[in-house]
Amino acid sequence: QTLVNKGKIHLFRNLLKSTPSSCKCLLVRKHSDGAQRFVSFDEVVAQRRAEARRSIVVQVNSEASFNELYGYCSKYATIAGVHHYKNTGGEHFMLIEFSSEDNLKEIIKSCSTHQKDLDVMALNSPFLWFRAASGKKEVFKTPSMTLSSMDGCSMVDEDELFQELLKCDTVSDQIQLLYDRTKLNDLGIRLRYMVARQVECVFESLYANIAVRPFGSSVNGFGKMGCDLDLVLTNTLTEEMSSAHKRLVFQDKRCEGGRSPRQRHMESVAELLELRVPGAARLQRILHARVPIVKFAHDYTDLDCDLCYNNMSGVHMSSLLWSLGGLDARVRPLTFAVRRWAQAAALTNPHPGRWITNFPLTLMVLFFLQNTPGGCVLPTVKTLVQRAGKEDVRIAEENLNCTFLRDMNKLPPECYSQNKANLQTLLLQFFEFYSQFNFQDKAISINEGTAIRKPNSLPLYVVNPLEQALNVSRNVSYEECERLKLEVRNAAWQLEAGLEGQKNDDWGVLGLVERKTTRGLKKLLRVGNSHRLVSVKDLFNDTEESVSKETLKNKLE
Ligand code: GTP
Ligand code: MG
């Protein structure tokens, strides 16, 4: 919670960083008898979507606008919470959640359009701005709640994070801290659902029963601050809508012409995003891919978005990863450490190419956790499929069967968390496991939970859990796979060696999660400045890699 007082905001921000975000309570809820209860993906999504339907994002002058904005909106509706954030452009925004969707409708009715200009066509969207009062200023009484101020879009300060990691007592603490400090926070999740809602609002009148849903790391529990926003647009018919008993049927419009209907729809979606969605900018159309996507940046939230059409299997995959990640408290921190290590070792890369991506890497961690010595941490997907009931049946596009147990409370306790090792042990065992893995002949399948025979000679084979005939790492080249094998061996060696010695700057996971180039430079910086880690970015307004040792020495001198 933050005081609307400039001096104190920073202090409170730091305090907030160290407290668990409110989304944590969404992961596991307690029964009245104190027993643990898993919250399903569908429950969380329903809650988040409802939250977005009763929220708006308002651009303001600064945090100091809080009283006025709160007072103004309270005239129309009951406010449930206000969250403040700044985007990288330094613009201030407040996400306001109202008590109900009816409340939001009242607010939307009270809004005006900027100007009567032929170039600007009026549009109702949950992204607004707060105009300065004209004439005599209204006096509003002090809000009955405090403003919550969080970094909704920006990533954590790396230097601060490394200082904190340095001070941890154990490697397990380091892994946990890395997770707590870098995972997507409550506001980050809210903003992602707000962008989905905004796009949904714009397309609602064009497509029947439309939904725009986030999927991927924004919602599967493995997202870090700043991760991209994967969106899927669906307009599936409900059973009622397609009932054969109804005599009056809508005339429909067939998509004619040579190109696939999917591509043509995506073209018009891109056009509308460009024309009608405030904040959406820098559009890229990737329409010839197997799954055509439209990429865009959302300037009010600093999000990089990928929108695709009718790809519900992506949402079901998110549900599967959410369920497995929530079963044991060690799964997500361990995965974060591995993803961070892979990024530092340049095994993953933000641009698509011949390297491994976070998704197959996450499956590799889950697979390892099905194979931990002394008992599994996670069940196989086969177990979840076997235990699925009628309520779990989901058929995605192209008749893809995505049925598996959704409610993890129905899973017998002996199916998971049998191994009790700490995070440090698990991380070391992960590297050792893949140091010895037979990549040459075997494929990784979280469906089976054991290595299976590779059906072809692709260098890395990670079975797609929802479409087992497919390899989600088919793009990985022989060289990149060799590098992965080398880096897991190096990491195992480095982590093991680091456990025995003194706690130096590379202590524990530090040596694994800091980029090698940055690490070398930081060491140099510490010469003659042993008490304080200096940020390379403090010295140069340039990318860290582009700084040569010579330049650095000169600068230091
Ligand atoms: P980051 O964006 O890197 O944080 O992780 P992510 O899990 O969101 O990965 P990405 O944005 O690359 O992909 C989004 C989602 O699409 C994933 O979570 C998967 O559900 C799905 N996905 C990614 N790659 C594949 C693939 O090769 N095959 C299939 N079937 N689905 C994929
Ligand atoms: Mg993603």
XYZ file of C-alpha atoms and ligand atoms in Angstrom:
590
model
C 0.000 0.000 0.000
C 1.234 3.408 -0.801
C 0.756 6.822 0.693
C -0.002 9.497 -1.831
C 3.087 11.311 -0.850
C 5.973 11.440 -3.251
C 8.639 10.994 -0.621
C 7.146 7.872 0.766
C 6.140 6.123 -2.396
C 9.580 4.738 -3.080
C 9.846 3.291 0.381
C 6.473 1.616 0.072
C 7.309 0.296 -3.362
C 10.267 -1.519 -1.923
C 8.155 -2.874 0.879
C 5.630 -4.126 -1.632
C 8.321 -5.920 -3.565
C 9.114 -8.035 -0.554
C 5.522 -8.890 0.294
C 3.685 -11.647 -1.540
C 1.425 -10.332 -4.260
C -2.285 -10.868 -3.903
C -2.250 -13.331 -6.795
C -0.453 -15.766 -4.525
C -3.682 -16.418 -2.694
C -5.149 -17.512 -6.004
C -2.771 -20.440 -6.278
C -3.788 -22.350 -3.215
C -6.795 -21.555 -1.082
C -7.456 -23.042 2.306
C -10.624 -24.857 3.300
C -12.333 -23.715 6.479
C -10.796 -26.803 8.157
C -7.310 -25.550 7.178
C -6.706 -28.190 4.497
C -4.968 -27.103 1.308
C -7.125 -26.650 -1.766
C -5.816 -26.241 -5.305
C -7.464 -23.573 -7.380
C -8.053 -24.721 -10.944
C -6.980 -22.812 -14.037
C -10.609 -22.314 -15.062
C -11.431 -20.756 -11.677
C -8.516 -18.325 -11.881
C -9.275 -17.385 -15.466
C -12.958 -16.785 -14.631
C -11.966 -14.581 -11.698
C -9.407 -12.603 -13.705
C -11.739 -12.114 -16.667
C -14.528 -10.915 -14.372
C -12.047 -8.543 -12.667
C -11.088 -7.103 -16.074
C -14.744 -6.662 -17.059
C -15.268 -4.341 -14.095
C -11.963 -2.429 -14.440
C -10.651 0.545 -16.392
C -7.142 1.931 -16.923
C -6.940 5.728 -16.704
C -3.970 7.833 -17.734
C -3.318 10.549 -15.141
C -0.795 13.281 -14.464
C 0.858 11.601 -11.502
C 0.148 9.645 -8.308
C -1.163 12.921 -6.894
C -4.249 12.622 -9.139
C -5.468 9.787 -6.937
C -7.748 11.839 -4.626
C -9.386 13.664 -7.485
C -9.850 10.606 -9.695
C -11.159 8.559 -6.799
C -13.578 11.318 -5.788
C -14.767 11.800 -9.378
C -15.349 8.098 -10.110
C -17.014 7.538 -6.710
C -19.822 9.838 -7.843
C -20.808 7.200 -10.415
C -19.752 3.874 -8.974
C -18.303 1.955 -6.040
C -14.562 1.444 -6.272
C -13.031 -1.849 -5.123
C -9.355 -0.969 -5.608
C -6.933 1.378 -7.355
C -3.461 0.421 -8.626
C -0.938 2.923 -9.894
C 1.900 2.252 -12.362
C 4.191 4.024 -14.792
C 5.067 2.782 -18.279
C 8.562 3.083 -19.745
C 7.540 6.364 -21.379
C 7.154 7.781 -17.845
C 3.372 8.144 -18.241
C 1.249 7.490 -15.156
C -1.778 5.203 -15.134
C -4.308 4.021 -12.584
C -6.100 0.716 -12.934
C -9.441 1.080 -11.150
C -11.459 -1.979 -10.260
C -15.149 -1.343 -9.548
C -17.398 -3.488 -7.397
C -19.470 -4.815 -10.269
C -19.792 -4.804 -14.041
C -22.921 -2.630 -13.700
C -20.761 -0.099 -11.878
C -18.392 -0.090 -14.819
C -21.271 0.472 -17.239
C -22.229 3.584 -15.266
C -18.687 4.886 -15.534
C -18.488 4.159 -19.273
C -21.798 6.059 -19.733
C -20.231 9.032 -17.975
C -17.206 9.184 -20.313
C -16.756 11.586 -23.199
C -14.791 11.466 -26.420
C -11.752 13.643 -26.891
C -12.771 15.835 -29.804
C -15.226 16.017 -32.663
C -12.670 15.397 -35.312
C -13.300 13.461 -38.502
C -9.953 11.740 -38.147
C -10.909 10.331 -34.774
C -13.935 8.053 -34.596
C -15.497 7.579 -31.183
C -14.788 4.305 -29.462
C -15.686 2.781 -26.124
C -12.695 1.108 -24.609
C -11.605 0.481 -21.017
C -8.473 2.604 -21.621
C -9.235 6.251 -20.740
C -7.569 9.479 -19.684
C -8.459 11.952 -16.956
C -8.967 15.506 -18.162
C -7.839 18.372 -15.916
C -10.778 20.126 -14.250
C -11.878 23.347 -15.864
C -13.057 26.282 -13.758
C -13.358 25.941 -10.009
C -11.775 22.793 -8.630
C -14.131 20.428 -6.886
C -13.041 19.367 -3.419
C -13.270 15.651 -2.793
C -13.130 13.992 0.588
C -10.179 11.755 1.409
C -10.530 8.322 -0.245
C -11.560 5.508 2.020
C -8.742 3.350 0.638
C -5.064 3.722 -0.107
C -3.493 3.576 -3.529
C -1.518 0.484 -4.386
C 1.586 1.341 -6.364
C 3.454 -1.403 -8.180
C 5.641 -1.918 -11.142
C 3.055 -3.303 -13.497
C 5.186 -3.466 -16.597
C 8.810 -2.909 -15.777
C 11.261 -5.601 -14.899
C 13.062 -5.796 -11.575
C 16.239 -3.839 -11.048
C 18.955 -6.384 -11.816
C 21.598 -4.833 -9.567
C 19.240 -4.792 -6.598
C 18.313 -8.393 -7.302
C 21.953 -9.495 -7.415
C 22.702 -7.701 -4.145
C 19.824 -9.577 -2.546
C 20.929 -12.903 -4.020
C 24.404 -12.279 -2.676
C 23.022 -11.953 0.837
C 20.960 -15.168 0.852
C 21.918 -17.858 3.347
C 21.378 -20.878 1.105
C 21.144 -21.708 -2.582
C 17.535 -22.792 -2.014
C 16.830 -19.306 -0.616
C 18.435 -17.805 -3.707
C 16.215 -19.857 -6.033
C 13.115 -18.938 -4.056
C 14.100 -15.252 -4.030
C 14.733 -15.248 -7.758
C 11.221 -16.557 -8.243
C 9.513 -14.237 -5.749
C 11.225 -11.151 -7.152
C 10.894 -11.825 -10.868
C 7.524 -13.567 -11.248
C 4.629 -11.699 -12.763
C 2.877 -9.719 -10.030
C -0.818 -9.083 -9.482
C -0.861 -5.822 -11.430
C 1.110 -7.415 -14.279
C -1.574 -10.095 -14.562
C -4.443 -7.588 -14.297
C -2.960 -5.481 -17.119
C -2.671 -8.528 -19.346
C -6.346 -9.319 -18.865
C -7.168 -5.627 -19.474
C -5.496 -5.700 -22.899
C -7.400 -8.903 -23.733
C -10.650 -7.237 -22.617
C -9.929 -4.128 -24.673
C -9.410 -6.130 -27.870
C -12.513 -8.179 -27.027
C -14.606 -4.980 -26.652
C -13.561 -3.793 -30.105
C -14.373 -7.085 -31.840
C -17.551 -7.899 -29.898
C -19.914 -6.355 -32.391
C -18.255 -8.080 -35.353
C -18.131 -11.705 -34.227
C -20.729 -13.703 -32.295
C -19.718 -15.038 -28.891
C -16.234 -13.640 -29.155
C -13.574 -14.095 -26.480
C -9.999 -12.900 -26.331
C -8.028 -14.924 -23.803
C -4.450 -14.700 -22.652
C -2.469 -17.949 -22.767
C 1.199 -18.918 -22.416
C 3.404 -17.630 -19.638
C 1.132 -14.657 -18.849
C -1.318 -17.101 -17.276
C 0.322 -20.512 -16.862
C 2.151 -19.604 -13.648
C 5.606 -19.561 -15.285
C 5.550 -15.914 -16.387
C 8.096 -13.380 -15.301
C 7.743 -9.612 -15.239
C 8.043 -8.301 -18.784
C 7.129 -11.583 -20.523
C 5.169 -11.286 -23.765
C 1.387 -11.515 -23.904
C 0.035 -14.379 -26.006
C -3.613 -13.876 -26.940
C -6.125 -16.068 -28.696
C -9.300 -14.827 -30.326
C -12.128 -17.341 -30.478
C -15.704 -17.199 -31.643
C -16.828 -20.738 -30.916
C -20.539 -21.427 -31.072
C -22.271 -22.544 -27.904
C -24.532 -25.580 -28.030
C -27.541 -23.300 -27.755
C -26.378 -21.123 -30.620
C -26.000 -24.120 -32.923
C -29.182 -25.931 -31.880
C -30.857 -27.671 -34.810
C -34.303 -27.119 -33.259
C -34.268 -23.378 -33.745
C -36.156 -22.434 -36.872
C -34.771 -18.955 -37.444
C -31.148 -19.131 -38.452
C -28.745 -16.251 -39.049
C -27.658 -15.760 -42.623
C -23.900 -16.130 -42.637
C -21.075 -14.884 -44.718
C -18.761 -17.395 -46.282
C -15.147 -16.447 -46.704
C -14.451 -16.714 -50.410
C -11.300 -16.380 -52.468
C -8.071 -18.306 -52.710
C -6.485 -17.669 -49.344
C -7.485 -19.514 -46.180
C -10.353 -17.955 -44.190
C -8.124 -17.912 -41.115
C -5.549 -15.752 -42.909
C -8.185 -13.387 -44.233
C -9.745 -12.942 -40.791
C -6.362 -12.270 -39.290
C -5.715 -9.647 -41.959
C -8.865 -7.788 -41.009
C -8.119 -8.243 -37.314
C -4.714 -6.617 -37.894
C -6.318 -3.759 -39.772
C -8.794 -3.164 -36.962
C -6.110 -3.341 -34.297
C -4.224 -0.673 -36.160
C -7.289 1.526 -36.677
C -9.453 0.945 -33.630
C -7.443 -0.175 -30.612
C -5.894 2.730 -28.678
C -2.424 1.825 -27.458
C -1.835 -0.868 -30.125
C 1.154 0.061 -32.266
C 3.935 -1.330 -34.472
C 1.889 -4.134 -35.991
C 3.510 -7.074 -37.723
C 1.480 -9.572 -39.708
C 2.871 -13.108 -39.737
C 0.095 -14.704 -41.717
C 1.804 -17.502 -43.607
C 2.874 -19.451 -40.524
C 1.094 -22.695 -39.489
C -0.650 -20.604 -36.830
C -0.989 -17.099 -38.357
C -0.333 -14.374 -35.793
C -0.469 -10.619 -35.547
C 2.199 -9.070 -33.359
C 1.743 -5.653 -31.816
C 3.087 -3.498 -29.032
C 0.659 -2.070 -26.481
C 2.049 1.286 -25.465
C -0.087 1.975 -22.370
C 0.982 -1.257 -20.741
C 4.395 -1.799 -22.374
C 3.346 -5.256 -23.502
C 4.516 -7.121 -26.584
C 1.480 -9.030 -27.793
C 1.005 -11.984 -30.150
C -2.591 -12.510 -31.239
C -3.715 -15.696 -32.959
C -7.098 -17.072 -33.956
C -8.960 -20.134 -32.666
C -5.886 -21.779 -31.173
C -7.631 -23.120 -28.058
C -5.009 -25.847 -27.618
C -2.669 -23.050 -26.411
C -5.156 -22.252 -23.654
C -5.497 -25.935 -22.697
C -1.699 -26.206 -22.628
C -1.627 -23.248 -20.229
C -4.172 -25.040 -18.077
C -1.984 -28.169 -18.002
C 1.144 -26.202 -17.069
C -0.802 -24.229 -14.459
C -2.032 -27.445 -12.820
C 1.391 -29.107 -12.752
C 3.095 -25.916 -11.570
C 0.634 -25.504 -8.706
C 0.883 -29.070 -7.394
C 4.156 -28.577 -5.564
C 5.636 -25.295 -4.308
C 9.069 -26.143 -5.752
C 8.028 -26.502 -9.402
C 7.806 -22.827 -10.342
C 10.929 -21.584 -8.490
C 12.977 -24.411 -10.016
C 11.643 -23.667 -13.508
C 12.421 -19.966 -13.081
C 16.011 -20.798 -12.101
C 16.420 -23.074 -15.139
C 14.880 -20.555 -17.547
C 17.086 -17.828 -16.113
C 20.191 -20.003 -16.391
C 19.328 -20.828 -20.027
C 18.936 -17.130 -20.786
C 22.287 -16.320 -19.141
C 24.003 -19.106 -21.072
C 22.419 -17.717 -24.273
C 20.687 -21.043 -24.868
C 17.399 -19.196 -25.243
C 17.037 -16.074 -27.323
C 14.217 -13.538 -27.612
C 14.208 -13.975 -31.410
C 12.842 -17.125 -33.024
C 15.482 -19.375 -34.539
C 17.326 -22.649 -34.198
C 17.561 -22.478 -30.392
C 15.442 -23.903 -27.619
C 12.628 -21.711 -26.238
C 11.163 -21.398 -22.751
C 8.236 -23.689 -23.482
C 10.180 -26.919 -24.261
C 12.637 -25.980 -21.523
C 9.739 -25.872 -19.055
C 8.617 -29.312 -20.260
C 12.161 -30.557 -19.629
C 11.945 -29.358 -16.005
C 8.541 -31.010 -15.549
C 9.901 -34.235 -17.042
C 12.830 -34.184 -14.626
C 10.386 -33.648 -11.733
C 8.560 -36.818 -12.803
C 11.872 -38.644 -12.532
C 13.376 -37.332 -9.282
C 15.356 -39.814 -7.208
C 13.457 -41.157 -4.209
C 9.995 -40.495 -5.655
C 8.326 -38.205 -8.133
C 7.487 -34.562 -7.509
C 4.971 -34.521 -10.355
C 2.564 -37.044 -11.873
C 2.606 -37.968 -15.548
C 0.089 -36.438 -17.947
C -1.099 -40.001 -18.561
C -2.208 -40.134 -14.914
C -4.121 -36.861 -15.351
C -5.785 -38.220 -18.497
C -6.742 -41.463 -16.775
C -8.325 -39.573 -13.899
C -10.299 -37.146 -16.063
C -14.074 -37.054 -15.679
C -16.898 -35.925 -17.969
C -16.439 -32.318 -16.824
C -12.836 -32.366 -18.067
C -13.607 -33.198 -21.695
C -12.233 -30.508 -24.003
C -11.940 -30.827 -27.759
C -9.862 -28.091 -29.360
C -9.443 -27.075 -32.988
C -8.951 -29.817 -35.554
C -10.599 -32.298 -33.186
C -7.642 -32.288 -30.839
C -8.499 -34.072 -27.615
C -7.298 -31.937 -24.685
C -9.023 -33.910 -21.945
C -7.190 -34.297 -18.626
C -8.012 -33.851 -14.949
C -8.530 -30.143 -14.208
C -9.297 -30.283 -10.491
C -6.063 -31.273 -8.777
C -7.937 -31.775 -5.488
C -9.107 -35.071 -6.965
C -5.554 -36.339 -7.410
C -4.492 -38.809 -4.680
C -1.565 -37.444 -2.600
C 0.658 -40.408 -3.478
C 0.730 -39.185 -7.114
C 2.940 -36.166 -6.361
C 5.424 -34.508 -3.947
C 6.937 -37.859 -2.973
C 10.461 -36.500 -3.097
C 11.213 -33.945 -0.353
C 14.554 -32.560 -1.596
C 15.181 -28.837 -1.322
C 15.510 -26.509 -4.310
C 19.291 -26.548 -4.237
C 19.371 -30.341 -4.505
C 16.722 -30.343 -7.217
C 18.587 -27.795 -9.331
C 21.804 -29.766 -9.088
C 19.961 -32.990 -9.857
C 18.321 -31.322 -12.868
C 21.698 -30.503 -14.381
C 23.053 -33.952 -13.560
C 19.958 -35.641 -15.006
C 20.360 -33.923 -18.362
C 24.163 -34.344 -18.308
C 23.478 -38.064 -18.529
C 20.380 -37.994 -20.729
C 20.591 -39.910 -23.988
C 19.522 -37.122 -26.363
C 20.725 -39.189 -29.296
C 18.104 -41.936 -28.999
C 15.509 -40.681 -26.557
C 12.615 -38.257 -26.557
C 11.293 -36.386 -23.524
C 7.619 -37.103 -22.888
C 5.779 -35.708 -19.876
C 2.827 -37.871 -20.956
C 4.734 -41.048 -20.195
C 7.103 -39.609 -17.598
C 9.895 -41.777 -18.999
C 12.261 -41.315 -21.907
C 10.764 -42.853 -25.038
C 12.333 -43.867 -28.340
C 12.858 -40.959 -30.696
C 10.678 -41.391 -33.799
C 13.133 -39.481 -36.000
C 16.672 -38.171 -35.957
C 15.974 -34.544 -34.972
C 18.640 -33.475 -32.445
C 16.215 -32.624 -29.610
C 12.841 -34.263 -29.202
C 10.343 -32.935 -26.654
C 6.895 -34.442 -27.177
C 3.983 -32.008 -27.366
C 1.819 -33.203 -24.436
C -1.450 -32.418 -26.209
C -0.447 -33.631 -29.659
C 1.977 -36.436 -29.069
C 2.933 -36.892 -32.699
C 4.583 -33.460 -32.632
C 7.949 -32.305 -31.347
C 7.860 -28.851 -29.721
C 11.632 -28.484 -30.150
C 11.743 -29.448 -33.835
C 13.473 -26.132 -34.626
C 16.526 -26.850 -32.444
C 19.677 -27.391 -34.513
C 22.353 -30.000 -33.905
C 24.812 -27.290 -32.731
C 22.312 -25.806 -30.295
C 21.523 -29.233 -28.879
C 25.263 -29.884 -28.425
C 25.556 -26.537 -26.649
C 22.653 -27.462 -24.367
C 24.429 -30.720 -23.452
C 27.664 -28.854 -22.782
C 26.014 -26.139 -20.729
C 24.102 -28.556 -18.463
C 27.404 -30.317 -17.709
C 29.131 -26.990 -17.012
C 26.272 -25.888 -14.794
C 26.319 -29.120 -12.784
C 30.050 -28.766 -12.287
C 29.867 -25.056 -11.452
C 27.022 -25.422 -8.972
C 28.650 -28.364 -7.219
C 32.040 -26.657 -7.027
C 30.431 -23.457 -5.734
C 28.797 -25.273 -2.839
C 32.099 -26.174 -1.261
C 33.993 -22.902 -1.375
C 33.565 -19.466 0.178
C 30.600 -17.242 -0.642
C 32.054 -15.030 -3.360
C 30.402 -12.961 -6.097
C 29.591 -16.081 -8.113
C 28.162 -17.802 -5.099
C 25.314 -20.335 -5.547
C 23.075 -19.513 -8.483
C 24.762 -16.149 -9.085
C 27.343 -17.638 -11.396
C 24.599 -19.427 -13.303
C 22.040 -16.697 -13.759
C 24.274 -13.738 -14.525
C 25.176 -13.300 -18.170
C 28.776 -14.243 -18.767
C 29.608 -10.967 -20.531
C 28.058 -8.929 -17.737
C 29.778 -11.001 -15.095
C 33.236 -10.318 -16.551
C 32.580 -6.611 -16.687
C 31.186 -6.488 -13.203
C 34.300 -8.202 -11.885
C 36.386 -5.531 -13.524
C 34.233 -2.859 -11.966
C 34.763 -4.289 -8.555
C 38.509 -3.643 -8.761
C 39.155 -0.892 -6.222
C 35.499 -0.827 -5.361
C 35.054 -4.024 -3.442
C 32.208 -2.847 -1.216
C 29.757 -1.887 -3.883
C 28.595 -3.480 -7.070
C 28.449 -0.775 -9.691
C 25.956 -1.131 -12.452
C 27.477 -1.078 -15.910
C 24.364 0.737 -16.999
C 25.201 3.489 -14.460
C 28.339 4.218 -16.421
C 27.099 3.783 -19.941
C 23.808 4.450 -21.571
C 24.501 1.598 -23.863
C 23.975 -2.139 -23.979
C 26.257 -3.933 -21.597
C 27.837 -6.165 -24.194
C 28.990 -3.325 -26.358
C 31.312 -1.989 -23.682
C 34.890 -3.095 -24.239
C 37.237 -3.750 -21.361
C 39.478 -0.897 -22.513
C 36.654 1.628 -22.541
C 35.594 0.425 -19.165
C 39.056 0.774 -17.690
C 39.349 4.287 -19.105
C 35.991 5.239 -17.695
C 36.940 3.881 -14.275
C 40.230 5.699 -14.290
P 7.691 -16.966 -22.683
O 6.832 -16.157 -23.609
O 9.029 -17.252 -23.245
O 7.727 -16.431 -21.303
O 7.002 -18.426 -22.524
P 5.670 -18.985 -23.167
O 5.323 -20.268 -22.471
O 4.609 -17.934 -23.194
O 6.126 -19.353 -24.636
P 5.711 -18.757 -26.051
O 5.309 -17.327 -25.942
O 6.813 -19.126 -26.979
O 4.442 -19.631 -26.441
C 3.176 -19.419 -25.874
C 2.470 -20.714 -25.679
O 2.266 -21.327 -26.936
C 3.228 -21.752 -24.849
O 3.050 -21.595 -23.465
C 2.631 -23.024 -25.355
O 1.383 -23.252 -24.729
C 2.397 -22.718 -26.808
N 3.545 -23.166 -27.623
C 4.751 -22.610 -27.739
N 5.539 -23.314 -28.586
C 4.783 -24.324 -29.029
C 5.000 -25.391 -29.938
O 6.085 -25.586 -30.510
N 3.946 -26.220 -30.141
C 2.737 -26.051 -29.523
N 1.751 -26.897 -29.772
N 2.522 -25.068 -28.663
C 3.513 -24.220 -28.412
Mg 4.783 -16.137 -24.280
